[in-house]
Every structure is written in structure tokens, then in C-alpha cells.
Coordinates of C-alpha atoms and ligand atoms in Angstrom, one line a residue:
M22 CA -20.6 82.4 57.7
K23 CA -19.1 84.9 59.9
N24 CA -18.3 87.8 57.6
Q25 CA -19.1 90.9 59.5
P26 CA -16.8 93.9 59.0
K27 CA -14.0 94.0 61.6
Q28 CA -15.1 97.3 63.1
S29 CA -18.4 98.9 63.6
C30 CA -19.0 102.3 62.0
D31 CA -17.4 105.1 64.1
D32 CA -17.0 107.8 61.5
A33 CA -19.3 110.6 62.7
E34 CA -19.7 112.2 59.3
S35 CA -20.7 108.9 57.6
I36 CA -23.1 108.1 60.4
R37 CA -24.6 111.6 60.1
S38 CA -25.0 111.2 56.3
Y39 CA -26.8 107.9 56.5
L40 CA -28.9 108.9 59.4
L41 CA -30.1 111.9 57.4
I42 CA -31.2 109.5 54.6
L43 CA -32.9 107.1 57.0
N44 CA -34.7 110.1 58.5
E45 CA -36.0 111.1 55.1
L46 CA -37.0 107.5 54.4
E47 CA -38.9 107.2 57.7
H48 CA -40.7 110.4 57.0
H49 CA -41.6 109.3 53.5
I50 CA -42.9 105.9 54.7
S51 CA -45.0 107.4 57.5
T52 CA -46.7 109.8 55.2
N53 CA -47.2 107.6 52.1
K54 CA -49.4 104.5 52.5
D55 CA -48.6 102.9 49.1
Y56 CA -46.3 100.2 50.5
H57 CA -45.3 99.0 47.0
A58 CA -44.3 102.5 45.9
N59 CA -42.4 103.0 49.2
I60 CA -40.2 99.9 48.5
N61 CA -39.2 101.4 45.2
F62 CA -38.6 104.8 46.8
L63 CA -36.3 103.1 49.2
L64 CA -34.4 101.3 46.4
D65 CA -34.0 104.6 44.5
K66 CA -32.4 106.1 47.6
A67 CA -30.2 103.1 48.0
E68 CA -29.0 103.4 44.4
A69 CA -28.2 107.1 44.9
Y70 CA -26.3 106.2 48.1
F71 CA -24.3 103.2 46.8
K72 CA -23.1 104.8 43.6
N73 CA -21.7 102.6 40.8
S74 CA -22.8 99.5 42.7
N75 CA -25.3 96.8 41.7
I76 CA -28.2 96.5 44.1
Q77 CA -30.6 93.6 44.1
V78 CA -33.6 92.7 46.1
L79 CA -35.1 89.2 45.9
F80 CA -38.3 88.2 47.8
I81 CA -39.4 84.7 48.8
D82 CA -42.7 83.9 47.0
D83 CA -46.0 82.8 48.8
D84 CA -45.3 79.1 48.4
R85 CA -41.8 79.6 49.8
K86 CA -40.3 77.9 46.8
L87 CA -38.7 80.7 44.8
L88 CA -36.7 83.8 45.2
R89 CA -37.9 86.5 42.8
N90 CA -37.1 90.0 41.8
D91 CA -40.6 91.0 40.7
L92 CA -42.7 90.6 43.9
Y93 CA -44.2 93.3 46.1
G94 CA -44.2 95.9 43.4
L95 CA -40.5 95.8 42.8
K96 CA -40.0 97.8 39.6
K97 CA -39.0 95.8 36.6
E98 CA -38.1 98.3 33.9
G99 CA -34.8 97.5 32.3
Q100 CA -34.4 94.6 34.7
P101 CA -34.9 91.1 33.4
A102 CA -37.2 88.8 35.5
Y103 CA -35.0 86.7 37.8
E104 CA -36.2 83.8 39.8
I105 CA -34.3 80.9 41.5
T106 CA -35.4 77.9 43.4
L107 CA -35.1 78.5 47.1
N108 CA -33.9 75.1 48.2
E109 CA -31.1 74.7 45.7
N110 CA -27.5 75.2 46.7
N111 CA -26.5 75.9 43.1
Y112 CA -27.2 79.5 43.5
F113 CA -25.4 81.8 45.9
E114 CA -28.6 83.6 46.8
S115 CA -30.5 80.5 48.0
F116 CA -27.4 79.3 49.8
F117 CA -27.2 82.7 51.6
I118 CA -30.9 82.5 52.6
Q119 CA -30.2 79.3 54.5
Q120 CA -27.4 81.0 56.5
S121 CA -28.1 83.0 59.6
D122 CA -25.6 85.9 59.3
N123 CA -25.4 88.8 57.0
L124 CA -22.4 88.9 54.7
F125 CA -19.7 91.5 54.2
I126 CA -16.8 90.9 51.9
S127 CA -14.4 93.7 51.0
N128 CA -12.0 91.7 48.8
L129 CA -13.4 88.6 47.1
D130 CA -10.0 87.6 45.7
E131 CA -8.7 87.1 49.2
K132 CA -11.6 84.7 49.9
K133 CA -10.8 82.5 46.9
N134 CA -9.2 79.8 48.9
E135 CA -11.2 80.0 52.0
N136 CA -14.7 80.2 50.6
V137 CA -16.0 77.0 49.1
L138 CA -18.7 79.0 47.4
Q139 CA -16.3 81.2 45.6
D140 CA -17.4 79.9 42.2
K141 CA -21.0 80.6 43.1
I142 CA -20.2 84.1 44.2
Q143 CA -18.6 84.6 40.8
L144 CA -21.9 83.3 39.2
V145 CA -23.8 86.1 40.9
L146 CA -21.7 88.8 39.5
P147 CA -18.5 87.6 37.9
E148 CA -16.6 90.9 38.2
A149 CA -17.7 91.7 41.8
K150 CA -14.9 92.2 44.3
S151 CA -16.8 93.7 47.2
L152 CA -20.2 92.4 48.3
M153 CA -22.7 92.8 51.0
F154 CA -25.7 90.5 51.5
V155 CA -28.3 91.1 54.1
H156 CA -31.4 89.1 55.1
L157 CA -34.9 90.5 54.9
I158 CA -36.7 89.2 58.0
H159 CA -40.2 90.1 59.2
E160 CA -41.4 88.9 62.6
G161 CA -38.8 86.1 62.7
T162 CA -39.6 84.9 59.2
A163 CA -37.2 85.3 56.2
V164 CA -38.9 87.2 53.4
G165 CA -36.0 87.7 51.1
L166 CA -32.5 89.2 50.7
M167 CA -30.9 92.4 49.6
S168 CA -27.4 92.6 48.0
V169 CA -25.0 95.3 47.0
K170 CA -22.0 94.5 44.8
N171 CA -19.2 96.5 43.4
K172 CA -16.3 95.8 41.0
E173 CA -13.7 97.6 43.2
I174 CA -11.9 96.1 46.2
N175 CA -12.8 97.7 49.5
A176 CA -15.8 99.5 47.9
F177 CA -17.8 99.5 51.1
T178 CA -17.2 100.7 54.6
S179 CA -18.6 99.4 57.8
C180 CA -20.9 102.4 57.8
N181 CA -22.3 101.4 54.4
F182 CA -23.0 98.0 55.9
E183 CA -24.8 99.5 58.8
F184 CA -26.9 101.6 56.5
L185 CA -27.8 98.6 54.4
Q186 CA -29.0 96.7 57.5
H187 CA -31.2 99.6 58.5
L188 CA -32.6 99.7 55.0
S189 CA -33.3 96.0 55.1
F190 CA -35.3 96.5 58.2
F191 CA -37.5 99.1 56.5
I192 CA -38.0 96.9 53.5
S193 CA -38.9 93.9 55.6
T194 CA -41.4 96.0 57.6
L195 CA -43.1 97.2 54.3
V196 CA -43.3 93.6 53.1
G197 CA -44.9 92.7 56.4
Q198 CA -47.5 95.4 55.9
I199 CA -48.2 94.2 52.4
V200 CA -48.7 90.6 53.5
K201 CA -50.9 91.7 56.4
D202 CA -53.1 93.8 54.0
K203 CA -53.4 90.9 51.7
I204 CA -54.5 88.5 54.4
L205 CA -57.0 91.1 55.7
K206 CA -58.4 91.5 52.2
Q207 CA -58.6 87.7 51.8
H208 CA -60.6 87.5 55.1
E209 CA -62.8 90.3 54.0
D210 CA -63.5 88.6 50.7
E211 CA -64.3 85.3 52.5
L212 CA -66.6 87.1 54.9
I213 CA -68.5 88.8 52.0
A214 CA -68.8 85.5 50.2
S215 CA -70.0 83.6 53.2
R216 CA -72.5 86.3 54.1
K217 CA -73.8 86.1 50.5
Q218 CA -74.1 82.3 50.9
L219 CA -75.9 82.7 54.2
L220 CA -78.4 85.0 52.6
E221 CA -78.8 82.5 49.8
S222 CA -79.4 79.7 52.3
E223 CA -81.8 81.7 54.3
K224 CA -83.6 82.6 51.0
M225 CA -83.8 78.9 50.2
A226 CA -85.0 78.0 53.6
S227 CA -87.8 80.6 53.5
L228 CA -88.6 79.6 49.9
G229 CA -88.9 76.1 51.2
Q230 CA -91.3 77.2 54.0
L231 CA -93.3 79.3 51.6
S232 CA -93.7 76.5 49.1
A233 CA -94.6 74.1 51.9
G234 CA -97.2 76.6 53.1
I235 CA -98.7 76.9 49.6
A236 CA -98.6 73.2 49.2
H237 CA -100.4 72.7 52.4
E238 CA -103.1 75.2 51.5
I239 CA -103.7 73.7 48.0
K240 CA -103.8 70.2 49.4
N241 CA -107.3 70.4 50.8
P242 CA -109.2 71.9 47.8
L243 CA -107.2 69.5 45.6
N244 CA -108.4 66.6 47.7
F245 CA -112.0 67.7 47.0
I246 CA -111.3 67.9 43.3
N247 CA -109.7 64.5 43.2
N248 CA -112.5 62.8 45.3
F249 CA -115.2 64.3 43.2
A250 CA -113.3 63.5 40.0
V251 CA -113.2 59.8 41.0
L252 CA -116.9 59.9 41.9
S253 CA -117.8 61.6 38.7
V254 CA -115.8 59.1 36.6
D255 CA -117.9 56.4 38.2
L256 CA -121.1 58.4 37.7
S257 CA -120.3 59.0 34.1
T258 CA -119.9 55.2 33.6
E259 CA -123.3 54.6 35.3
L260 CA -124.8 57.3 33.0
S261 CA -123.4 55.6 30.0
E262 CA -124.8 52.2 31.1
E263 CA -128.3 53.8 31.7
F264 CA -128.1 55.5 28.4
D265 CA -127.4 52.2 26.7
K266 CA -130.6 50.7 28.2
L267 CA -132.8 53.6 27.2
S268 CA -131.3 54.4 23.9
E269 CA -133.6 51.8 22.1
Q270 CA -136.5 54.2 22.6
M271 CA -134.8 57.3 21.2
N272 CA -134.7 58.5 17.6
Q273 CA -131.5 58.1 15.8
N274 CA -130.5 61.8 15.9
D275 CA -131.1 62.2 19.7
K276 CA -129.3 58.9 20.4
E277 CA -126.2 60.0 18.5
Y278 CA -126.2 63.4 20.0
L279 CA -126.5 62.2 23.6
A280 CA -124.0 59.3 23.1
E281 CA -121.4 61.9 21.9
I282 CA -122.1 64.2 25.0
I283 CA -121.7 61.2 27.4
Q284 CA -118.5 60.1 25.7
D285 CA -117.0 63.6 26.0
L286 CA -118.1 63.8 29.6
Q287 CA -116.5 60.5 30.4
S288 CA -113.2 61.4 28.8
N289 CA -113.2 64.9 30.5
M290 CA -113.8 63.3 33.9
Q291 CA -110.9 60.8 33.2
K292 CA -108.6 63.7 32.4
I293 CA -109.6 65.7 35.5
K294 CA -108.9 62.5 37.6
E295 CA -105.5 61.9 36.0
H296 CA -104.2 65.5 36.2
G297 CA -105.6 65.9 39.7
Q298 CA -103.6 62.9 40.8
R299 CA -100.5 64.3 39.2
A300 CA -101.0 67.6 41.0
E301 CA -101.4 65.7 44.2
S302 CA -98.0 63.9 43.8
I303 CA -96.3 67.2 43.1
I304 CA -97.8 68.7 46.3
K305 CA -96.7 65.6 48.2
G306 CA -93.1 66.1 46.9
M307 CA -93.1 69.7 48.0
L308 CA -94.3 68.8 51.4
L309 CA -91.6 66.2 51.8
H310 CA -88.9 68.8 51.0
S311 CA -90.1 71.1 53.8
R312 CA -87.9 70.4 56.8
G313 CA -89.2 69.3 60.1
K314 CA -91.8 67.1 58.5
T315 CA -91.2 63.4 58.6
G316 CA -91.8 61.6 55.3
E317 CA -93.7 58.3 54.9
L318 CA -91.9 55.1 55.8
I319 CA -91.9 52.7 52.9
P320 CA -90.4 49.2 52.8
T321 CA -87.4 49.8 50.6
D322 CA -84.7 47.8 48.9
I323 CA -81.7 49.8 50.3
N324 CA -79.2 48.1 48.0
A325 CA -81.2 49.0 44.9
L326 CA -81.7 52.6 46.1
L327 CA -78.0 53.0 46.9
A328 CA -76.9 51.5 43.5
E329 CA -79.3 53.9 41.8
Y330 CA -77.8 56.9 43.5
V331 CA -74.2 55.9 43.0
N332 CA -75.1 55.8 39.3
L333 CA -76.9 59.1 39.4
G334 CA -74.0 60.8 41.3
Y335 CA -71.4 59.4 38.9
H336 CA -73.3 60.6 35.8
G337 CA -74.0 63.9 37.4
M338 CA -70.3 64.5 37.9
R339 CA -69.6 63.3 34.3
A340 CA -72.1 65.8 33.0
Q341 CA -70.1 68.6 34.6
D342 CA -66.7 67.2 33.7
I343 CA -66.5 64.7 30.9
S344 CA -62.9 63.7 31.8
F345 CA -64.1 62.5 35.2
N346 CA -63.9 58.8 35.9
I347 CA -64.1 56.7 39.0
K348 CA -63.8 53.0 39.8
I349 CA -66.8 51.8 41.7
E350 CA -66.4 48.9 44.0
S351 CA -69.6 47.6 45.5
S352 CA -70.4 44.9 48.0
Y353 CA -74.1 44.7 48.8
D354 CA -75.4 42.3 51.5
Q355 CA -78.3 40.6 49.7
T356 CA -79.8 39.4 53.0
I357 CA -81.0 42.9 53.9
G358 CA -84.3 42.7 52.0
R359 CA -86.6 45.6 52.4
I360 CA -86.5 47.8 55.4
Q361 CA -88.7 50.7 56.5
V362 CA -87.2 54.1 55.4
V363 CA -88.2 57.3 53.9
P364 CA -86.7 56.7 50.4
Q365 CA -86.9 60.3 49.1
N366 CA -84.9 61.6 52.0
L367 CA -82.5 58.7 52.2
S368 CA -81.7 59.1 48.6
R369 CA -80.8 62.7 49.2
V370 CA -78.3 61.5 51.8
F371 CA -76.7 59.0 49.4
L372 CA -76.6 61.6 46.6
N373 CA -74.9 64.2 48.8
I374 CA -72.3 61.8 50.1
I375 CA -71.6 60.5 46.6
N376 CA -71.4 64.0 45.1
N377 CA -69.0 65.0 47.8
A378 CA -66.8 61.9 47.1
C379 CA -66.8 62.6 43.4
Y380 CA -66.0 66.2 43.9
A381 CA -63.2 65.4 46.4
T382 CA -61.6 62.7 44.2
N383 CA -61.9 64.9 41.1
E384 CA -60.0 67.6 42.9
K385 CA -57.3 65.2 43.8
K386 CA -57.1 63.9 40.3
T387 CA -56.6 67.4 39.0
K388 CA -53.6 67.8 41.3
L389 CA -52.0 64.3 40.9
K390 CA -53.0 63.6 37.3
E391 CA -51.8 60.2 36.1
A392 CA -50.4 59.2 39.4
Y393 CA -53.9 58.7 40.9
F394 CA -57.1 56.9 40.0
P395 CA -60.4 57.8 41.9
T396 CA -62.1 54.9 43.6
L397 CA -65.5 54.8 45.3
S398 CA -66.4 51.8 47.5
V399 CA -70.0 51.2 48.7
Q400 CA -70.8 48.5 51.1
T401 CA -74.0 47.4 52.9
K402 CA -74.1 45.0 55.9
N403 CA -77.0 43.3 57.6
R404 CA -76.4 43.5 61.3
E405 CA -78.6 42.2 64.1
N406 CA -80.8 45.2 64.7
E407 CA -79.6 47.6 62.1
I408 CA -78.2 47.9 58.6
E409 CA -74.9 49.5 58.0
I410 CA -73.9 51.5 54.9
R411 CA -70.3 52.5 54.2
I412 CA -69.4 54.9 51.4
R413 CA -65.7 55.5 51.0
D414 CA -63.5 57.4 48.6
N415 CA -59.8 57.5 48.1
G416 CA -59.8 61.3 47.7
P417 CA -57.9 63.9 49.7
G418 CA -59.6 62.9 53.0
I419 CA -60.7 65.4 55.7
P420 CA -58.0 67.0 57.9
Q421 CA -58.4 66.2 61.6
S422 CA -58.6 69.9 62.3
V423 CA -62.0 70.2 60.5
I424 CA -63.4 66.7 60.8
D425 CA -65.6 67.7 63.7
K426 CA -67.1 70.5 61.7
V427 CA -68.3 68.7 58.6
F428 CA -71.8 68.0 59.9
N429 CA -72.2 71.7 61.0
P430 CA -74.6 73.6 58.8
F431 CA -72.9 75.9 56.4
F432 CA -69.5 74.3 56.9
T433 CA -67.8 74.0 53.5
T434 CA -64.3 74.1 52.1
K435 CA -65.6 74.5 48.5
P436 CA -64.8 77.8 46.8
P437 CA -67.3 80.6 47.5
G438 CA -70.5 80.1 45.5
Q439 CA -69.9 76.4 44.9
G440 CA -71.2 74.8 48.0
T441 CA -73.8 75.7 50.7
G442 CA -72.3 73.4 53.3
L443 CA -75.8 72.2 54.0
G444 CA -75.4 68.7 52.4
L445 CA -74.0 66.8 55.3
S446 CA -76.0 68.7 58.0
L447 CA -79.2 67.9 56.2
S448 CA -78.0 64.3 55.8
Y449 CA -77.2 64.0 59.5
E450 CA -80.7 65.3 60.3
I451 CA -82.4 62.8 58.0
I452 CA -80.4 59.8 59.4
V453 CA -80.3 60.7 63.1
K454 CA -83.6 62.6 63.6
E455 CA -85.8 61.1 61.0
H456 CA -84.5 57.5 61.0
H457 CA -83.2 57.4 64.5
G458 CA -79.9 56.1 63.2
E459 CA -76.3 57.1 63.4
M460 CA -74.0 58.9 61.0
Q461 CA -70.2 59.1 61.4
V462 CA -67.2 60.0 59.3
E463 CA -63.7 58.5 59.4
S464 CA -60.8 59.8 57.5
Q465 CA -57.0 59.8 57.0
D466 CA -55.7 63.0 55.7
G467 CA -54.6 62.6 52.1
E468 CA -55.8 59.0 51.9
Y469 CA -59.5 58.5 52.3
A470 CA -62.9 59.6 53.7
E471 CA -65.5 57.2 54.8
F472 CA -69.1 57.9 55.8
I473 CA -70.8 55.3 57.9
I474 CA -74.6 55.2 58.3
K475 CA -76.5 52.9 60.6
I476 CA -80.3 52.6 60.3
P477 CA -82.4 50.6 62.8
K478 CA -84.5 47.8 61.2
N479 CA -87.5 48.2 63.4
L480 CA -88.8 51.6 62.3
T481 CA -92.5 52.0 62.4
Ligands
LIG30 N1 -65.6 62.8 50.7 C1 -65.1 63.9 51.2 N2 -63.7 64.1 51.1 C2 -63.2 65.2 51.6 N3 -63.9 66.2 52.2 C3 -65.2 66.0 52.3 C4 -65.9 64.9 51.8 N4 -67.2 65.0 52.1 C5 -67.3 66.2 52.8 N5 -66.2 66.8 52.9 C6 -65.9 68.1 53.6 O1 -67.1 68.5 54.3 C7 -67.6 69.7 53.8 C8 -69.0 69.8 54.0 O2 -69.7 69.0 53.2 P1 -71.2 69.3 52.8 O3 -71.7 68.2 51.9 O4 -72.0 69.5 54.1 O5 -71.2 70.7 52.1 P2 -70.5 71.0 50.7 O6 -70.4 69.7 49.9 O7 -69.3 71.8 50.9 O8 -71.7 71.9 50.0 P3 -73.0 71.4 49.3 O9 -73.3 70.0 49.8 O10 -74.0 72.4 49.6 O11 -72.6 71.3 47.8 C9 -67.0 69.8 52.4 O12 -67.0 71.2 52.0 C10 -65.7 69.2 52.5 O13 -64.8 70.1 53.1
LIG31 MG1 -72.1 68.3 49.7

């Protein structure tokens, strides 16, 4: 679209008048930091300069899908909202954005036969005879367009066109500043959120250490209580037996009184024993959760454990979002039998992977709606020296650019406050350090994510 004016502006007076305006604009911009207000100030000046003309500025939106007249603080009073799809050729504006040159037409009627888009130009402003369209470009990227239209033939001079091009440069620069500020603000917000999360994780870690410390301190006295409780239960049984032997020689009142005391004593000792054991199991749990300590290896039915946690993960997600549903495909190798693992910790691994899968598929479902159904596949295999567990979901997958980071502590793509990014790093530690196994991830972006765990069978 080669439609530049035939000559460049050589009228000294015209140049002087537009340079004066540009000078004023430059001064205003450099002393006022409200970029949105500056854009409107520029437009006011343009309106005063192009008298009796229609001026329009349209910006490309963040998704680069629409051209809109209400972005970057463009004033709206008296102006109806206007937006058009960027990739459609039905609108003259979107057609223009796809061209490389600016446009200057001094008599639209003359273009009737030569310009195939004549009807579209008429759509823009049916009565326009003169038009100028300029691109708004910042650092090589199109950010929008600016147009000036007039009902008269030859309404604009080449000097007007030059002025418009200078103006478009100013507006593009202001948009660039606004975008940069926005990105900066986003980065700042992210930084604040991740700092907060880091503090939270540190707090959790020290809380874990503290509770492990307390648990450790309580363990010894509790041991005494429990051991003596067991002994005392036995002793009270012995006492009761002795009492039965001697009770013949007692009078009725003494006998009943002592029998009652012995019975109370027996039931009290039984209660101390039971509750002491309960306290012990709580303390054991607290100690297991403290990192760095290896839990107890217990022969475990891996298939049953996995099935249990698939179920738990699914119901956990349903509790948060009742509309969530997922098809579960399972293939358990029944020849595995029981193998030595730390079930409490392995179950944390399963739960985290399944929670991640449910979260990921639910996100995809929200986007694709009916076109998609979440599926989770779990598989176990009995290999020669190890067992292999595969957990796969058909969610959004993990982009290649971040797949190496998913096991890093604190790596998360969840919105701030929703994930600590510790799930997979803890899982990795449990599988690799505690069980001397392997943990890997495979994924195709947009298609699936699969976590593969291998645990040796000969753990002792
Ligand atoms: N099944 C999956 N599909 C897609 N991305 C995943 C999947 N599993 C993990 N990820 C990616 O790996 C990141 C780290 O996972 P991880 O479990 O360590 O932390 P998180 O889930 O973000 O947080 P938390 O576990 O504390 O809730 C996730 O934020 C996500 O980007
Ligand atoms: Mg997680």
C-alpha cells in the first residue's frame, strides 16, 4: 500500500507551527509522569491541530487479538466503546495493521476503482474523502494505529502527515512506558508473593524442627510412663488374684471396700496404658515428619497403598471442587507382593503426584470444557530388582523450558499462595535419598505428564 504524499513538507511556516506543538508536547511529556494522562493530552492537541477532522486511536490488546479504543487510559466520554478483531480483513483498521506502510489519501473518490478496499474505507467513515492512517510501533512491535479523517477533498497537507507521524512516535513511546511499568509491577508482585511464600516455608520448616525437638524430648519420659503402666497393669492383676485368695478371711465390709479399690486401680492403670500408647504413636508420627530422619521400613502392599491414595487424592479434589471428575485407569502388577518401604513417606509421594495431576487436569478442564475429559493412569510393574510405578495424567503437561525445574524446592507455577513448590522436591528426597530409588518425569506439552518411580526391592 504505497500511499505516501507525493512531496515531503517544505513549507517553512507549516513546519514551524507543527514543530512548536511538538516542542510543547515534548516538554509536557518530560515533566509529567502520568503516561495515561499524557496520551490524552497529546490527543487534545491533535484535535486542536486537525480542526473539523475525526481522530481515532486504536490499541492492540494484551492478547494481540483485538483493536480497542479504550486501552491505555484513552478517554471515553462521548465516545462509544469500539473494538474489532485484529485478524479479520472485514475491517479496514485490521487490514491496515497488517500492511507495512502508513496511508495518505487526499481524495478517496479517485481511489474508487484502484483500491479494492474502497468499500471498507467507506465503512470506517462513509463520508470521509481525505484520510491518514499511521502505525503505532514500539521497539519493532505494532501497538496500534492512529487515523485522521475529513469530509473534504485535499483536507490534509504533507506537513500534516509529517506531524501525525511524529505524534504517533510520541504515543507509541508512551505506550511502551506503560507496558514496561506494568511488567515491572508484575515482577514486583511476584517477588513479594514468592518472598512471602519463602518465609512461610521457612516457618514450616522451623516449626517442623521445633515439633521434632519437642517430640524427641517427650519420647523418653513417655517411655517410662508406658513401661511402668504396663508393669502396673500386671501388678494390679496380681493384686486382684492375691486379694481373691485372702478375701475369705475378711469381713464383708472390708472385702467390698478393698474389691472396689482394686477394681478402680485396675481400670485406671488400663486407661494410663492405652492413652500412653496413643501419645506414643502421635510422637512417632511427629518424628517421622521431621526431615532428615529415615522412617521405619515396613513390608508394604504397594498396590493397595497406591490405590488408597489415588482414592484419597480424587476425593480431596472433589471436596474442593464438586464438579471435578476424572477417569481412573489402573493396572496393578499382582506379582509384586509386599516390599520394604516407609509407607508414611511413600504415601506422601503418591498423594502429592496425584494432587498435582488432579490440579493440572482440572485447570485444563476449566479451559477446554466439554472438549476434554481428565484421565489418570496408574500402573505398577514388577521388574527384576525393582518395582516401577507410573502415574500419568492427560492434563496440560509440563513445558520443556521448566521440566528440569519441577523437582527444585519452591518451584511452582501455581498462583501465589496456592502452592509451596515443595511437593515434588520432598517426593524426590523420599524416593531417591530414603528409598535409594529413582524418580523421573516425562511430558509432552499440552498432552500429558508422567511421573516414574523406581524402588529397589532389596531395601533393608
Ligand atoms: N501433573 C502435572 N502436570 C503439569 N504440571 C505439573 C504436574 N506436576 C507438577 N507440575 C509442575 O511442577 C510444579 C511443582 O510441583 P510441586 O508439587 O513441587 O509444587 P506445587 O504443586 O506447585 O506446590 P505444592 O505441592 O506445595 O502444592 C507445579 O507447580 C507444576 O508447574
Ligand atoms: Mg504439588
